[in-house]
mmCIF file of C-alpha atoms in Angstrom:
data_model
loop_
_atom_site.group_PDB
_atom_site.id
_atom_site.type_symbol
_atom_site.label_atom_id
_atom_site.label_comp_id
_atom_site.label_asym_id
_atom_site.label_seq_id
_atom_site.Cartn_x
_atom_site.Cartn_y
_atom_site.Cartn_z
ATOM 1 C CA MET A 1 -15.354 15.790 27.829
ATOM 2 C CA SER A 2 -18.386 13.567 28.155
ATOM 3 C CA ASN A 3 -18.316 10.113 29.696
ATOM 4 C CA ARG A 4 -17.597 8.018 26.616
ATOM 5 C CA LEU A 5 -16.889 4.751 28.376
ATOM 6 C CA THR A 6 -19.369 4.522 31.203
ATOM 7 C CA LYS A 7 -19.536 0.735 31.327
ATOM 8 C CA ILE A 8 -16.325 -1.251 30.852
ATOM 9 C CA VAL A 9 -17.658 -4.764 31.597
ATOM 10 C CA THR A 10 -20.492 -5.353 29.127
ATOM 11 C CA ARG A 11 -20.424 -9.156 28.750
ATOM 12 C CA GLY A 12 -21.199 -8.587 25.048
ATOM 13 C CA GLY A 13 -18.265 -10.747 23.986
ATOM 14 C CA ASP A 14 -18.998 -13.722 26.191
ATOM 15 C CA LYS A 15 -20.055 -15.869 23.212
ATOM 16 C CA GLY A 16 -17.007 -15.135 21.053
ATOM 17 C CA GLU A 17 -18.394 -12.142 19.153
ATOM 18 C CA THR A 18 -17.781 -8.420 19.338
ATOM 19 C CA SER A 19 -19.220 -5.281 17.761
ATOM 20 C CA LEU A 20 -17.463 -3.093 15.244
ATOM 21 C CA GLY A 21 -17.895 0.662 15.426
ATOM 22 C CA ASP A 22 -20.805 0.530 12.973
ATOM 23 C CA GLY A 23 -22.639 -1.996 15.175
ATOM 24 C CA THR A 24 -21.899 -5.035 13.024
ATOM 25 C CA ARG A 25 -21.391 -8.180 15.128
ATOM 26 C CA VAL A 26 -18.413 -10.287 14.069
ATOM 27 C CA PRO A 27 -16.519 -13.243 15.513
ATOM 28 C CA LYS A 28 -13.615 -12.263 17.743
ATOM 29 C CA ASP A 29 -11.251 -14.131 15.433
ATOM 30 C CA ASP A 30 -12.327 -12.060 12.409
ATOM 31 C CA ALA A 31 -9.264 -10.683 10.566
ATOM 32 C CA ARG A 32 -10.325 -7.100 11.280
ATOM 33 C CA VAL A 33 -10.731 -7.781 15.002
ATOM 34 C CA ALA A 34 -7.415 -9.643 15.102
ATOM 35 C CA LEU A 35 -5.711 -6.624 13.524
ATOM 36 C CA LEU A 36 -7.370 -4.349 16.084
ATOM 37 C CA GLY A 37 -5.911 -6.454 18.882
ATOM 38 C CA ASP A 38 -2.501 -6.583 17.234
ATOM 39 C CA VAL A 39 -2.412 -2.800 16.770
ATOM 40 C CA ASP A 40 -3.380 -2.415 20.444
ATOM 41 C CA GLU A 41 -0.532 -4.774 21.395
ATOM 42 C CA LEU A 42 1.922 -2.747 19.333
ATOM 43 C CA ASN A 43 0.700 0.479 20.906
ATOM 44 C CA SER A 44 1.363 -1.083 24.310
ATOM 45 C CA TRP A 45 4.918 -1.953 23.254
ATOM 46 C CA VAL A 46 5.395 1.637 22.100
ATOM 47 C CA GLY A 47 4.413 2.678 25.632
ATOM 48 C CA VAL A 48 6.985 0.270 27.097
ATOM 49 C CA VAL A 49 9.708 1.622 24.805
ATOM 50 C CA GLN A 50 8.726 5.202 25.547
ATOM 51 C CA SER A 51 8.830 4.650 29.310
ATOM 52 C CA HIS A 52 12.428 3.393 29.092
ATOM 53 C CA LEU A 53 13.920 5.987 26.745
ATOM 54 C CA SER A 54 16.580 8.477 27.686
ATOM 55 C CA ALA A 55 15.981 12.099 26.737
ATOM 56 C CA GLY A 56 16.057 13.141 23.093
ATOM 57 C CA VAL A 57 13.761 13.324 20.090
ATOM 58 C CA LEU A 58 12.342 9.810 20.343
ATOM 59 C CA PRO A 59 9.748 10.367 23.112
ATOM 60 C CA ALA A 60 7.883 13.019 21.091
ATOM 61 C CA LEU A 61 7.962 10.871 17.949
ATOM 62 C CA LEU A 62 6.679 7.839 19.847
ATOM 63 C CA SER A 63 3.849 9.927 21.266
ATOM 64 C CA GLU A 64 2.795 10.796 17.694
ATOM 65 C CA ILE A 65 3.081 7.135 16.753
ATOM 66 C CA GLN A 66 0.858 6.107 19.662
ATOM 67 C CA HIS A 67 -1.808 8.525 18.467
ATOM 68 C CA ASP A 68 -1.463 7.205 14.906
ATOM 69 C CA LEU A 69 -1.869 3.624 16.105
ATOM 70 C CA PHE A 70 -4.919 4.575 18.144
ATOM 71 C CA ASP A 71 -6.362 6.247 15.022
ATOM 72 C CA LEU A 72 -5.575 3.103 13.030
ATOM 73 C CA GLY A 73 -7.432 0.962 15.571
ATOM 74 C CA GLY A 74 -10.382 3.337 15.470
ATOM 75 C CA ALA A 75 -10.498 3.256 11.670
ATOM 76 C CA LEU A 76 -10.364 -0.546 11.682
ATOM 77 C CA CYS A 77 -13.630 -0.491 13.654
ATOM 78 C CA PHE A 78 -15.451 0.996 10.650
ATOM 79 C CA PRO A 79 -15.291 -1.144 7.482
ATOM 80 C CA GLY A 80 -14.499 0.873 4.371
ATOM 81 C CA THR A 81 -12.875 3.737 6.302
ATOM 82 C CA PRO A 82 -9.427 4.763 5.029
ATOM 83 C CA LEU A 83 -6.763 3.416 7.375
ATOM 84 C CA LEU A 84 -4.314 6.274 7.906
ATOM 85 C CA SER A 85 -3.162 8.531 5.067
ATOM 86 C CA GLU A 86 -0.284 9.363 2.793
ATOM 87 C CA ARG A 87 0.658 12.119 5.268
ATOM 88 C CA HIS A 88 1.128 9.543 8.043
ATOM 89 C CA VAL A 89 3.522 7.565 5.839
ATOM 90 C CA ALA A 90 5.402 10.697 4.758
ATOM 91 C CA ARG A 91 5.871 11.784 8.376
ATOM 92 C CA LEU A 92 7.465 8.437 9.240
ATOM 93 C CA ASP A 93 9.612 8.534 6.100
ATOM 94 C CA GLY A 94 10.915 11.953 7.130
ATOM 95 C CA ALA A 95 11.458 10.909 10.737
ATOM 96 C CA ALA A 96 13.365 7.764 9.732
ATOM 97 C CA GLU A 97 15.585 9.711 7.364
ATOM 98 C CA GLU A 98 16.318 12.382 9.948
ATOM 99 C CA LEU A 99 16.944 9.914 12.781
ATOM 100 C CA ASN A 100 19.268 7.776 10.664
ATOM 101 C CA THR A 101 21.406 10.704 9.457
ATOM 102 C CA ASP A 102 23.970 10.680 12.281
ATOM 103 C CA LEU A 103 24.195 6.915 12.746
ATOM 104 C CA PRO A 104 27.224 5.060 11.447
ATOM 105 C CA PRO A 105 26.602 2.787 8.458
ATOM 106 C CA LEU A 106 25.990 -0.850 9.286
ATOM 107 C CA LYS A 107 28.509 -3.432 8.175
ATOM 108 C CA GLU A 108 26.833 -6.303 9.951
ATOM 109 C CA PHE A 109 23.412 -7.352 11.256
ATOM 110 C CA ILE A 110 22.462 -6.236 14.754
ATOM 111 C CA LEU A 111 21.145 -8.689 17.322
ATOM 112 C CA PRO A 112 18.424 -7.542 19.750
ATOM 113 C CA GLY A 113 19.675 -6.719 23.232
ATOM 114 C CA GLY A 114 22.427 -4.927 25.074
ATOM 115 C CA ALA A 115 20.050 -3.088 27.410
ATOM 116 C CA PRO A 116 16.352 -3.496 28.271
ATOM 117 C CA VAL A 117 15.242 -0.508 26.186
ATOM 118 C CA LEU A 118 17.058 -1.880 23.138
ATOM 119 C CA GLY A 119 15.352 -5.236 23.554
ATOM 120 C CA PHE A 120 11.988 -3.489 23.892
ATOM 121 C CA CYS A 121 12.641 -1.553 20.657
ATOM 122 C CA HIS A 122 13.338 -4.811 18.856
ATOM 123 C CA VAL A 123 10.247 -6.509 20.306
ATOM 124 C CA ALA A 124 8.210 -3.536 19.043
ATOM 125 C CA ARG A 125 9.936 -3.879 15.634
ATOM 126 C CA ALA A 126 9.220 -7.610 15.403
ATOM 127 C CA THR A 127 5.620 -7.106 16.580
ATOM 128 C CA CYS A 128 5.192 -4.413 13.940
ATOM 129 C CA ARG A 129 6.518 -6.766 11.235
ATOM 130 C CA ARG A 130 4.006 -9.448 12.288
ATOM 131 C CA ILE A 131 1.176 -6.928 12.079
ATOM 132 C CA GLU A 132 2.460 -5.757 8.699
ATOM 133 C CA ARG A 133 2.175 -9.346 7.423
ATOM 134 C CA SER A 134 -1.396 -9.559 8.724
ATOM 135 C CA MET A 135 -2.204 -6.181 7.186
ATOM 136 C CA ALA A 136 -0.830 -7.400 3.840
ATOM 137 C CA THR A 137 -3.330 -10.269 3.938
ATOM 138 C CA PHE A 138 -6.120 -7.915 5.018
ATOM 139 C CA TYR A 139 -5.222 -5.451 2.227
ATOM 140 C CA ARG A 140 -6.081 -8.036 -0.444
ATOM 141 C CA ASP A 141 -9.776 -7.569 0.394
ATOM 142 C CA ALA A 142 -9.607 -4.043 1.806
ATOM 143 C CA PRO A 143 -7.756 -1.616 -0.484
ATOM 144 C CA GLU A 144 -8.383 1.171 2.042
ATOM 145 C CA ALA A 145 -5.554 -0.441 4.068
ATOM 146 C CA ILE A 146 -2.781 0.604 1.640
ATOM 147 C CA PHE A 147 -1.462 3.474 3.770
ATOM 148 C CA ALA A 148 -1.688 1.407 6.953
ATOM 149 C CA LEU A 149 0.405 -1.269 5.240
ATOM 150 C CA GLN A 150 2.995 1.310 4.172
ATOM 151 C CA TYR A 151 2.934 2.944 7.613
ATOM 152 C CA LEU A 152 3.639 -0.348 9.379
ATOM 153 C CA ASN A 153 6.502 -1.029 6.976
ATOM 154 C CA ARG A 154 8.101 2.317 7.827
ATOM 155 C CA LEU A 155 7.319 1.986 11.529
ATOM 156 C CA SER A 156 9.308 -1.224 11.919
ATOM 157 C CA ASP A 157 12.292 0.615 10.420
ATOM 158 C CA VAL A 158 11.774 3.463 12.893
ATOM 159 C CA PHE A 159 11.956 0.992 15.797
ATOM 160 C CA PHE A 160 15.206 -0.445 14.422
ATOM 161 C CA ILE A 161 16.671 3.048 14.097
ATOM 162 C CA ALA A 162 15.344 3.959 17.562
ATOM 163 C CA ALA A 163 17.243 1.019 19.062
ATOM 164 C CA ARG A 164 20.440 2.236 17.409
ATOM 165 C CA ILE A 165 19.902 5.809 18.600
ATOM 166 C CA GLU A 166 19.115 4.707 22.123
ATOM 167 C CA ALA A 167 22.215 2.473 22.219
ATOM 168 C CA ARG A 168 24.276 5.536 21.349
ATOM 169 C CA ASN A 169 22.403 7.741 23.855
ATOM 170 C CA ILE A 170 22.972 5.392 26.783
ATOM 171 C CA GLY A 171 26.499 4.368 25.747
ATOM 172 C CA VAL A 172 25.807 0.698 25.022
ATOM 173 C CA ASN A 173 27.564 -1.090 22.194
ATOM 174 C CA GLU A 174 25.295 -2.650 19.605
ATOM 175 C CA ILE A 175 25.548 -6.444 19.481
ATOM 176 C CA TYR A 176 26.595 -7.521 16.016
ATOM 177 C CA TRP A 177 25.873 -10.919 14.518
ATOM 178 C CA ARG A 178 29.119 -12.810 14.064
ATOM 179 C CA LYS A 179 29.223 -15.583 11.510
ATOM 180 C CA GLU A 180 32.001 -17.341 13.409
ATOM 181 C CA LYS A 181 29.650 -17.807 16.389
ATOM 182 C CA SER A 182 27.137 -19.713 14.273
ATOM 183 C CA LEU A 183 27.364 -23.452 13.712
ATOM 184 C CA SER A 184 28.190 -24.245 10.104
#
């Protein structure tokens, strides 16, 4: 493998601009650049979740997801490039269905928490939802983002299911929302 990143500190962004993969200079608060940063943040949360998981099927799935998110970030660097594919969405659909099969049906909403890994799954889920909202805005002007939008929608569900699976794996009860605990 060649040295692809020989110089990390370039000072090229010192005036609030950055370069896209095609060399175009854009402000750092450009919607595309903001999405790049958000996808990087989500990928970091996936790493946090992955590092706290017990054994099972989730670590391998999260590794695939990290690669998908890295691919998404790379595609965002090149305007007009398709952002993920129908196959990415289908893989998450299949994974969510398979992972959810053995879980008991929900009769109430689940609150984040119960163990650190469960909280991390829910932070990843909420981060993913925020990015999905940003991607929905981005999609209005960039139709190539349709599969990325669908992928993020499915991914937030995968994180919710992952929290439920991990609660079962480590023997922690899920924390259910209780109406009687809310002020009326």
